[in-house]
Short mmCIF file of C-alpha atoms and ligand atoms in Angstrom, two decimals:
data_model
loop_
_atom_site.label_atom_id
_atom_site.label_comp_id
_atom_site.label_asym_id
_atom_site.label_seq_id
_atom_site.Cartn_x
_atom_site.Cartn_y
_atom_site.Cartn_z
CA UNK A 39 0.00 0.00 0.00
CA UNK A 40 1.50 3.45 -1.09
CA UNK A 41 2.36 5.55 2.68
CA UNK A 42 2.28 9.44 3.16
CA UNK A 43 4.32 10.57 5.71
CA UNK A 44 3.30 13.82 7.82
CA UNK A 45 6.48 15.55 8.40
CA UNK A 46 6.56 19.12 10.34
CA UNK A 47 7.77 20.99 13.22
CA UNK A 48 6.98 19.82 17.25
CA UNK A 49 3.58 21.20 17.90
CA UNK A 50 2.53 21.67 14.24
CA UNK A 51 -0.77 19.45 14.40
CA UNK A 52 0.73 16.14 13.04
CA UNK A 53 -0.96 13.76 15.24
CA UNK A 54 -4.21 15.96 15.25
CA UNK A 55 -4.30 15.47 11.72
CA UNK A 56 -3.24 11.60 11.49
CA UNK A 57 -6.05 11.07 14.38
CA UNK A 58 -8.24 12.76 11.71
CA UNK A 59 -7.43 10.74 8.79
CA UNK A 60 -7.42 7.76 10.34
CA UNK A 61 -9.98 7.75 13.31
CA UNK A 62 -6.82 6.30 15.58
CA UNK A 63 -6.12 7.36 19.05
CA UNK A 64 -2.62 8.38 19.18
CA UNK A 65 -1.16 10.93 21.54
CA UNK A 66 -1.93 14.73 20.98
CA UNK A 67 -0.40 16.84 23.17
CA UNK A 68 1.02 21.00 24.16
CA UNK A 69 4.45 19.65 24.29
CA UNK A 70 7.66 18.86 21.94
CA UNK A 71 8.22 15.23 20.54
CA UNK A 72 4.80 14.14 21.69
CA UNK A 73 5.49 11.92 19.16
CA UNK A 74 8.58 8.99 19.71
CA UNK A 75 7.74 6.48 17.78
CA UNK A 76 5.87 6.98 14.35
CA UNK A 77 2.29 6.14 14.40
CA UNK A 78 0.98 4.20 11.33
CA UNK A 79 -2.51 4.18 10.15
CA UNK A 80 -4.75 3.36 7.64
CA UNK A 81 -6.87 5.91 5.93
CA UNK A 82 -9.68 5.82 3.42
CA UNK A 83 -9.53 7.38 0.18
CA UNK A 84 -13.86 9.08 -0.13
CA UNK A 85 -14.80 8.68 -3.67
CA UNK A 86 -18.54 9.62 -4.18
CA UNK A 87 -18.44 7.62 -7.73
CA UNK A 88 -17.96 4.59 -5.78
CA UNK A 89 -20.89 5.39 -3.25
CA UNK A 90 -23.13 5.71 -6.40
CA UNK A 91 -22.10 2.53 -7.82
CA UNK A 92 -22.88 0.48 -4.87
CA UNK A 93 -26.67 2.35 -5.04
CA UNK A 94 -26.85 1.03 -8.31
CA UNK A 95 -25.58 -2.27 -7.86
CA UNK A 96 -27.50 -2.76 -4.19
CA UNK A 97 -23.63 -3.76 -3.22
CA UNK A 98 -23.90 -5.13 0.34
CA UNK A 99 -20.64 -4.42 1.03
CA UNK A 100 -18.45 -1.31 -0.36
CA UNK A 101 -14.28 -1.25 -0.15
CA UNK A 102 -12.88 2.09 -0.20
CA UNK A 103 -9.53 2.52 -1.83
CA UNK A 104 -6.85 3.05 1.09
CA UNK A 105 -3.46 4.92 1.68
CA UNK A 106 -0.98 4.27 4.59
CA UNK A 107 -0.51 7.69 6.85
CA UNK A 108 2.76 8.10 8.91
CA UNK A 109 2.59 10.10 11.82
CA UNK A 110 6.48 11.01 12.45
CA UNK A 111 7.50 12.44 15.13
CA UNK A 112 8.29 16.31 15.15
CA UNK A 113 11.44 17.94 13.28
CA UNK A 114 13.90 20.58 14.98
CA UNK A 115 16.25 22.72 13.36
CA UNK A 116 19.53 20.93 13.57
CA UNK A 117 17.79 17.21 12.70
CA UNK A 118 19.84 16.58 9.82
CA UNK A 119 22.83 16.72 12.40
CA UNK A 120 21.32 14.28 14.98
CA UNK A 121 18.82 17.30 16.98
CA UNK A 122 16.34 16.39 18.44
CA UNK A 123 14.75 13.08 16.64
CA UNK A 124 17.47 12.90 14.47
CA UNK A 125 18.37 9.76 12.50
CA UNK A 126 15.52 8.28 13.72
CA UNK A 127 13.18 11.10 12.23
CA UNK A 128 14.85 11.18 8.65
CA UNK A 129 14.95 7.54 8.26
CA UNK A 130 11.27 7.49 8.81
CA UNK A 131 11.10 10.03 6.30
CA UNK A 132 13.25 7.75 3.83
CA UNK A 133 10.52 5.22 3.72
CA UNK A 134 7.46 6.46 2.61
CA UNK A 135 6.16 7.64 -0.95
CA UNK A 136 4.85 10.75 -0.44
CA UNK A 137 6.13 13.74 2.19
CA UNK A 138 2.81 15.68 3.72
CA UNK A 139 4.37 19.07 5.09
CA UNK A 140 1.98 20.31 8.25
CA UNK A 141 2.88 23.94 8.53
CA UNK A 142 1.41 25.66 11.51
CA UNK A 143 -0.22 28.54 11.08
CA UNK A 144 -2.48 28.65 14.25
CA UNK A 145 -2.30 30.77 17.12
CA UNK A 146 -2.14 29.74 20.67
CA UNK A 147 -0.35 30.83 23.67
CA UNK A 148 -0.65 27.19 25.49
CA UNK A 149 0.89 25.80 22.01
CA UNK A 150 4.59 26.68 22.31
CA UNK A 151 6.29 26.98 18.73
CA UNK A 152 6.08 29.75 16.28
CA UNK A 153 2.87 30.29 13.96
CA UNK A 154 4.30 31.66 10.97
CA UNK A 155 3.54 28.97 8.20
CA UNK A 156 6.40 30.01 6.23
CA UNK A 157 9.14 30.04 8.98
CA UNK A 158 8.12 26.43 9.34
CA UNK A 159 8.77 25.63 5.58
CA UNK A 160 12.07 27.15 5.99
CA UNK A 161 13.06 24.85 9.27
CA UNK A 162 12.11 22.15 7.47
CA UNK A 163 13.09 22.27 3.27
CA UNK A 164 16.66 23.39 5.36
CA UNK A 165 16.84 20.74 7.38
CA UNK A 166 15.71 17.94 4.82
CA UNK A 167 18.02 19.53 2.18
CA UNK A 168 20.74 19.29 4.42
CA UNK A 169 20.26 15.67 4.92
CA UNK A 170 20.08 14.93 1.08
CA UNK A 171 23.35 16.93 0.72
CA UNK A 172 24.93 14.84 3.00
CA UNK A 173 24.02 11.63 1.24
CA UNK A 174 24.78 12.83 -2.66
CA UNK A 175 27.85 13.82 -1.31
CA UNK A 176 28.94 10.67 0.56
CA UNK A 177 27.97 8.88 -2.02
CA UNK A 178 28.61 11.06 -5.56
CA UNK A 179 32.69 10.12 -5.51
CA UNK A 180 32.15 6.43 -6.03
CA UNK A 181 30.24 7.00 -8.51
CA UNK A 182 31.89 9.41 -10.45
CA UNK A 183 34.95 6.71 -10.26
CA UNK A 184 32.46 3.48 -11.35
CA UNK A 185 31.55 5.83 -14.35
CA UNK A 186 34.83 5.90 -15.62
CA UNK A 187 34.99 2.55 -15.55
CA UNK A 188 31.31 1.95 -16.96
CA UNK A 189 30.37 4.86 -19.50
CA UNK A 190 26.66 4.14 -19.00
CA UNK A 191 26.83 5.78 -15.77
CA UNK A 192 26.99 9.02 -16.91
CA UNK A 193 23.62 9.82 -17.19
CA UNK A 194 23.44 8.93 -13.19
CA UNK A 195 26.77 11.28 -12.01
CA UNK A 196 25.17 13.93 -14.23
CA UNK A 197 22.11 13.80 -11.73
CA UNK A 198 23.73 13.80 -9.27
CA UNK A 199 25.85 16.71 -9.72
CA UNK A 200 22.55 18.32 -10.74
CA UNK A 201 20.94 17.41 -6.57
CA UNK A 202 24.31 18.20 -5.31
CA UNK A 203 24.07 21.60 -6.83
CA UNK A 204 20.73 22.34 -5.85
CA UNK A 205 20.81 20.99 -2.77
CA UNK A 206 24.04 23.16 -1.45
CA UNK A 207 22.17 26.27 -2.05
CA UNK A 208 19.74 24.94 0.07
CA UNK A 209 17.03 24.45 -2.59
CA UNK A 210 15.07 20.63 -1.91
CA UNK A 211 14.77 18.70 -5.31
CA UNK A 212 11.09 19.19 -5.48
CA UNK A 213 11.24 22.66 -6.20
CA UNK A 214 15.13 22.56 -8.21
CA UNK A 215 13.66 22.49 -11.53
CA UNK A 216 15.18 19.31 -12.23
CA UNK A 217 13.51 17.11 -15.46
CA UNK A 218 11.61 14.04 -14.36
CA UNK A 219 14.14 11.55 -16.18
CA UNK A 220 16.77 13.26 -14.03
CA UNK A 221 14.65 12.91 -10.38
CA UNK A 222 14.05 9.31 -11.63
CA UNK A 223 17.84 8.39 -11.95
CA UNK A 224 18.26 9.66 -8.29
CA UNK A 225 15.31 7.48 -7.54
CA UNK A 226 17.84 4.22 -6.09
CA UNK A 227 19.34 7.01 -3.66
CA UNK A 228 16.05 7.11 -1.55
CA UNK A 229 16.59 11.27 -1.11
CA UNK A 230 14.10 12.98 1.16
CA UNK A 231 13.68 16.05 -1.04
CA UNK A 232 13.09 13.87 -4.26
CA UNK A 233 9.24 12.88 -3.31
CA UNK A 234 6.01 14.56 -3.93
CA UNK A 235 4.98 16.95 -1.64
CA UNK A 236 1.70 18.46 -0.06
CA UNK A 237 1.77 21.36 2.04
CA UNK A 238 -0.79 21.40 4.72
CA UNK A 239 -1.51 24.96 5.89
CA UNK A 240 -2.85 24.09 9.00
CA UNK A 241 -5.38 27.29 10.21
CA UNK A 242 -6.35 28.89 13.24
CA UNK A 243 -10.22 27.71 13.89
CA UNK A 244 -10.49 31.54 14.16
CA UNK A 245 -9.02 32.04 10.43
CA UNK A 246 -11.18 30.08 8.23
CA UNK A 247 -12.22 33.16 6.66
CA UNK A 248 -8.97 34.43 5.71
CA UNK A 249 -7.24 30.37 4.30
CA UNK A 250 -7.19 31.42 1.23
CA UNK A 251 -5.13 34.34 2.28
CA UNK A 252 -2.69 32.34 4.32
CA UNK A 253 -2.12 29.87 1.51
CA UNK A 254 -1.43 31.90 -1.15
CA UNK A 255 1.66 33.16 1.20
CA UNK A 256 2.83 29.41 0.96
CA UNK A 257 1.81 28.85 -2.37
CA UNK A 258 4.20 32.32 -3.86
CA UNK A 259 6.98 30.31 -2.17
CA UNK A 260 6.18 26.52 -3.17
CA UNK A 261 4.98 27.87 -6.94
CA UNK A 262 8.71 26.86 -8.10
CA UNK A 263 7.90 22.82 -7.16
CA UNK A 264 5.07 22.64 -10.32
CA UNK A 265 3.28 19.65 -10.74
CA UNK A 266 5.36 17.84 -7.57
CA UNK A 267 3.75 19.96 -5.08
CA UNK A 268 0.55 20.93 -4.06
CA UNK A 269 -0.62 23.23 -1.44
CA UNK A 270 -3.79 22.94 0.47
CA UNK A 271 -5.36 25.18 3.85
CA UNK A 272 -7.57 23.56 6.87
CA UNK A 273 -8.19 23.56 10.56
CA UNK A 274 -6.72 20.75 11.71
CA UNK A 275 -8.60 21.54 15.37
CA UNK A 276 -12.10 21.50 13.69
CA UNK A 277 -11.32 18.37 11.31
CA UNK A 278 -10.28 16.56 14.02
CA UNK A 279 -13.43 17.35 16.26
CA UNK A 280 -15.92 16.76 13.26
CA UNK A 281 -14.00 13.38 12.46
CA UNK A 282 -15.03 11.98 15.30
CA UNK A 283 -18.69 12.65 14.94
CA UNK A 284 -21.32 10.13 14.19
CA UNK A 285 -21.69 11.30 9.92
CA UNK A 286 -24.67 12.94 10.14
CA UNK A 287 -23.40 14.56 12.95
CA UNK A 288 -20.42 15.42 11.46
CA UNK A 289 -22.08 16.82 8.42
CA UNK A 290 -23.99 18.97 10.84
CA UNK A 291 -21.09 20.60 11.86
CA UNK A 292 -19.11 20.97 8.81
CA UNK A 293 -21.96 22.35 7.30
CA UNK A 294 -22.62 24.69 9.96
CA UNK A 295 -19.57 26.37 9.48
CA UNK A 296 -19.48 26.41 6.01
CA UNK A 297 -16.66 23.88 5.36
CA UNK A 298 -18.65 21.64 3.31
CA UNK A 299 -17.97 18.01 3.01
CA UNK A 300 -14.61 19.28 5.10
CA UNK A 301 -11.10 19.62 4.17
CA UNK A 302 -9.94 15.91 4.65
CA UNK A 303 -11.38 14.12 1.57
CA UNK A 304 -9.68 16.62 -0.52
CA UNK A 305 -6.03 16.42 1.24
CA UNK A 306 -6.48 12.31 0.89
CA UNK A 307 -7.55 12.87 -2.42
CA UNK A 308 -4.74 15.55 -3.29
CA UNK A 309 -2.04 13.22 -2.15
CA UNK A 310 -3.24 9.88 -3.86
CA UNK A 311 -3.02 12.19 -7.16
CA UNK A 312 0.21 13.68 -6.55
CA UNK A 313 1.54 9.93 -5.98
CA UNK A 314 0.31 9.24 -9.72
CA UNK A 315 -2.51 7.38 -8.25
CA UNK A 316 -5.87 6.45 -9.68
CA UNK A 317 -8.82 4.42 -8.79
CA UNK A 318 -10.99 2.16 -11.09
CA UNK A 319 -13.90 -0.36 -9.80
CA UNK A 320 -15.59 -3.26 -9.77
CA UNK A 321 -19.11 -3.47 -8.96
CA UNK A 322 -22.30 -6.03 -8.23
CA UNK A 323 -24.62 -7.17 -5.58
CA UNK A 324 -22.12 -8.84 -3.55
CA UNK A 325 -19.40 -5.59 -3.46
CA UNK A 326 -18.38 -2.59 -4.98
CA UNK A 327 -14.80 -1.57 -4.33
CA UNK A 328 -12.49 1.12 -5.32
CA UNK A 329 -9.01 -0.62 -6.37
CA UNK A 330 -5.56 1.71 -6.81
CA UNK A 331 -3.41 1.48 -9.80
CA UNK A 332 -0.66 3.55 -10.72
CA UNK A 333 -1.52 6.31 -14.13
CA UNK A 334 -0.66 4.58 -17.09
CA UNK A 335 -1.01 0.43 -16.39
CA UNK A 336 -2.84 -1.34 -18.90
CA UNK A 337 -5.49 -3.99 -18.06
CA UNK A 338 -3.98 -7.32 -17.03
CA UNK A 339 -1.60 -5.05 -14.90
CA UNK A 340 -4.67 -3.60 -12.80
CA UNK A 341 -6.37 -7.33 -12.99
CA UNK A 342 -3.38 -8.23 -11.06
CA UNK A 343 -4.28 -5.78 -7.95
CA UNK A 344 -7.00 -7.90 -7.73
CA UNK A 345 -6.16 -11.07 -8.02
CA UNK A 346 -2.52 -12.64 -9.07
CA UNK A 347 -4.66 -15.43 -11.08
CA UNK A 348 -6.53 -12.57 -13.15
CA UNK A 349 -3.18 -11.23 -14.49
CA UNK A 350 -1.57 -14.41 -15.62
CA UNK A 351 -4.74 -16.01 -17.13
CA UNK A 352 -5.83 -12.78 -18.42
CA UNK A 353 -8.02 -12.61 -21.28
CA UNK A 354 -9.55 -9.68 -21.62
CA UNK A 355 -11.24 -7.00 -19.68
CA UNK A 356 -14.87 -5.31 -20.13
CA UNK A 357 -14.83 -1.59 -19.44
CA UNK A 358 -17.73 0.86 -19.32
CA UNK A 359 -16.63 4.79 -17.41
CA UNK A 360 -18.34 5.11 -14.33
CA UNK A 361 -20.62 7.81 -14.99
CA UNK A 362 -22.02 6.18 -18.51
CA UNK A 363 -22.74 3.16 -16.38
CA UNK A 364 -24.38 5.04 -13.69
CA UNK A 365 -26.49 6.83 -16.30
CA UNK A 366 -27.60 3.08 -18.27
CA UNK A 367 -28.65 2.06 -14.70
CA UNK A 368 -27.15 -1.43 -14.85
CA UNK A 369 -24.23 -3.88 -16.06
CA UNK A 370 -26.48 -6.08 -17.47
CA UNK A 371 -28.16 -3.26 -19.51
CA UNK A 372 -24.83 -1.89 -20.79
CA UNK A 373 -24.52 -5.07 -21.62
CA UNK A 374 -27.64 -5.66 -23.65
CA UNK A 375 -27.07 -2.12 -25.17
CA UNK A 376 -23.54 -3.19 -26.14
CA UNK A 377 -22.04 -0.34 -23.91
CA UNK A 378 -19.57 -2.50 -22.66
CA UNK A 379 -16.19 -2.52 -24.29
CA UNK A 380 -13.95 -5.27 -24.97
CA UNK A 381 -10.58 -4.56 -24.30
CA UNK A 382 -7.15 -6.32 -24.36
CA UNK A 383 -4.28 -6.46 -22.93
CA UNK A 384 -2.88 -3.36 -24.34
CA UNK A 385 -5.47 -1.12 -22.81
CA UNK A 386 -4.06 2.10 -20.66
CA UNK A 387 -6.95 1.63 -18.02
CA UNK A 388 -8.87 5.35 -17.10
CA UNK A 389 -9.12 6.85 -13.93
CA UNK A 390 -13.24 6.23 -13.19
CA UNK A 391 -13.07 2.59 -15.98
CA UNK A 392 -15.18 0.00 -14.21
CA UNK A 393 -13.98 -3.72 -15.00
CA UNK A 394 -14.88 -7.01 -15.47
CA UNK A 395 -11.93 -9.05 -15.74
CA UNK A 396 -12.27 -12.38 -17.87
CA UNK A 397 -9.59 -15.03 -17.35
CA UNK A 398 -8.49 -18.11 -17.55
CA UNK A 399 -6.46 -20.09 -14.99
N1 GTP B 532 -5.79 25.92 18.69
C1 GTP B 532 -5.35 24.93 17.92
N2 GTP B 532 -4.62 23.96 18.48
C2 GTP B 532 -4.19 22.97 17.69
C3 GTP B 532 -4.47 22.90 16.30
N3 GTP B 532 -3.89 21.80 15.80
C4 GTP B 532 -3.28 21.18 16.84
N4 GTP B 532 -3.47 21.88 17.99
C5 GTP B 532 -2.97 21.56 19.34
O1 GTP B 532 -1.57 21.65 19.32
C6 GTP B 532 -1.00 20.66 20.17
C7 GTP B 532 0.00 19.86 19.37
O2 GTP B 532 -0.68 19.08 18.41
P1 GTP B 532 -0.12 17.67 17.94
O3 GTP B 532 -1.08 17.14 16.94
O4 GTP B 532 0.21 16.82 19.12
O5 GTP B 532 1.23 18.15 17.25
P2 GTP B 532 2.40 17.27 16.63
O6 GTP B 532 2.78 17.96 15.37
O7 GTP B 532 2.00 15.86 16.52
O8 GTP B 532 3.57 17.46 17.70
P3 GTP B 532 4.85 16.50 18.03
O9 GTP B 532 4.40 15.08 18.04
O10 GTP B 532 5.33 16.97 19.35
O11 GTP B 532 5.83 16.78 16.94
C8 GTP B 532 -2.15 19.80 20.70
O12 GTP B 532 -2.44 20.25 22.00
C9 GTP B 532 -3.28 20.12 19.73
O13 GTP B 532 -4.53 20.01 20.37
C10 GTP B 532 -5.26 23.95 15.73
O14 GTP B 532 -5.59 23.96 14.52
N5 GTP B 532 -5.67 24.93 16.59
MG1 MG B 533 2.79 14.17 17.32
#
């Protein structure tokens, strides 16, 4: 299952907002390094097309999509040197897919820590650049000898002299303006700076009418990281509070204060896209369920999330988008209407396909 770390200073909301996302119970507290050990949760990706499949389809039972959340604990300046969490904190950091910034931007005098958003971001990019520095460079004079050695290494020392670079002027790769075929050859050096990266502006209750105000201040500084970053505003406090509301009570509330379906489904669903994530579905009496694929597999590939068996005896796949299926009111009508394509095993599968997966074992 593809994780998302959330990575940010002591204090910034981390565990508020893994709590949140995942309905789990772990310690949220006024003080530094509340957090030791990381927390690991599970939460659910909301997808409204699935919830109107399983209407259709009378599904007894619907399977959300799901992404791994990291709680780590909290980052000082001085981590890449051993501060504070140190080693432990970075190499928590090494092993998930996706880094989820919490920047705090709340005010409150029991919350020690500063509340400027952006004095966070620069703790942190300094501190995680830092850290990639010190690998690239402990690591960029082998390699510049094996190249010598082994011309088709080039392409590799050439990225790396591109991160080491960037990185001693402090800037992380996300934001260097590096090509993608160059962030993919540092790929095998597991860099911190070299995932996707959400920024979570995380908003005095009191704010919510000025968020867009107090992201745009993040987003003028993160608008160098294009498609690789994405920058999002919410209350942590108020998330948290409504998340653990019965749903209609929950709706109540969000509702109430204007947030709308609230902040979370959109953060879960902002990070599953920035990982290159997409969803397609299955769907009839007995289930309808949201499976992941990465953007760009073609169909035996995505029979294989399912089942092992589907991908090796695969045959072909029948595909109808969700919304065309919705609108025919049935599978077996598509069907009888001849709505349902037949595709093979070259087919790039669409964000929103629904499958039926014939095979042959
Ligand atoms: N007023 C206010 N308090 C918040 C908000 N978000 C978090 N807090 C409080 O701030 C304190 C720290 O929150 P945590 O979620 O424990 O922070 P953390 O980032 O996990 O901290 P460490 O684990 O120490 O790194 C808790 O007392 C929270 O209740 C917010 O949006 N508004
Ligand atoms: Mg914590």
């Amino acid at each position: 299952m593809e994780r998302f770390g959330l990575v940010g200073l002591p204090n910034a909301g981390k565990s508020s907002l893994f709590n949140a996302l995942t309905k789990g119970g772990a310690l949220a507290a006024p003080y530094a390094f509340a957090t030791k050990d990381p927390n690991v949760g599970v939460a659910r990706v909301p997808d409204h097309r699935l919830e109107a499949l399983a209407e259709m389809s009378r599904s007894r039972n619907v399977v959300h999509a799901t992404v791994q959340v990291v709680d780590i604990g909290g980052l000082v300046e001085g981590a890449s040197k051993g501060e504070g969490l140190g080693n432990r904190f970075l190499g928590g950091i090494r092993e998930v897919d996706a880094v989820v910034l919490v920047l705090r931007a709340f005010v409150d005098d029991d919350v020690p820590g500063p509340s400027d958003p952006l004095e966070h971001l620069r703790i942190l990019e300094t501190e995680l650049a830092l850290a990639d520095l010190e690998s690239v460079e402990s690591q960029i004079e082998r390699r510049r000898k094996a190249a010598k050695a082994d011309r088709s290494l080039a392409d590799e020392v050439t990225a790396l002299e591109a991160a080491l670079a960037a990185l001693s002027e402090g800037r992380p790769l996300y934001r260097a303006g590096l090509d993608p075929a160059t962030r993919a050859l540092l790929r095998p050096y597991f860099l911190l700076t070299n995932k996707p990266v959400l920024a979570v502006v995380n908003v005095g209750e009191d704010d919510l009418d000025r968020v867009d105000e107090v992201v745009a201040r993040v987003q003028a500084e993160l608008a160098s990281g294009g498609e690789d970053v994405a920058v999002l505003g919410l209350s942590i406090q108020l998330e948290a509070e409504a998340a653990q509301l019965s749903d209609d009570d929950r709706a109540e509330m969000l509702d109430a204060l204007g947030l709308g379906e609230g902040a979370l489904p959109r953060m879960v669903r902002a990070a599953y896209h920035l990982l290159g994530l997409r969803t397609f579905f299955t769907t009839g009496e007995k289930e309808s369920r949201a499976w992941t694929f990465r953007a760009g597999a073609r169909a035996p590939e995505c029979a294989g999330v399912i089942h092992s068996d589907m991908q090796r005896g695969f045959i072909r796949a029948e595909v109808i988008h969700w919304d065309e299926l919705l609108e025919i009111g049935s599978w077996t009508k598509a069907r009888e209407l001849g709505k349902l394509r037949v595709e093979g095993k070259d087919y790039e599968v669409v964000d929103g396909d629904v499958l039926e997966i014939r095979f042959n074992v």
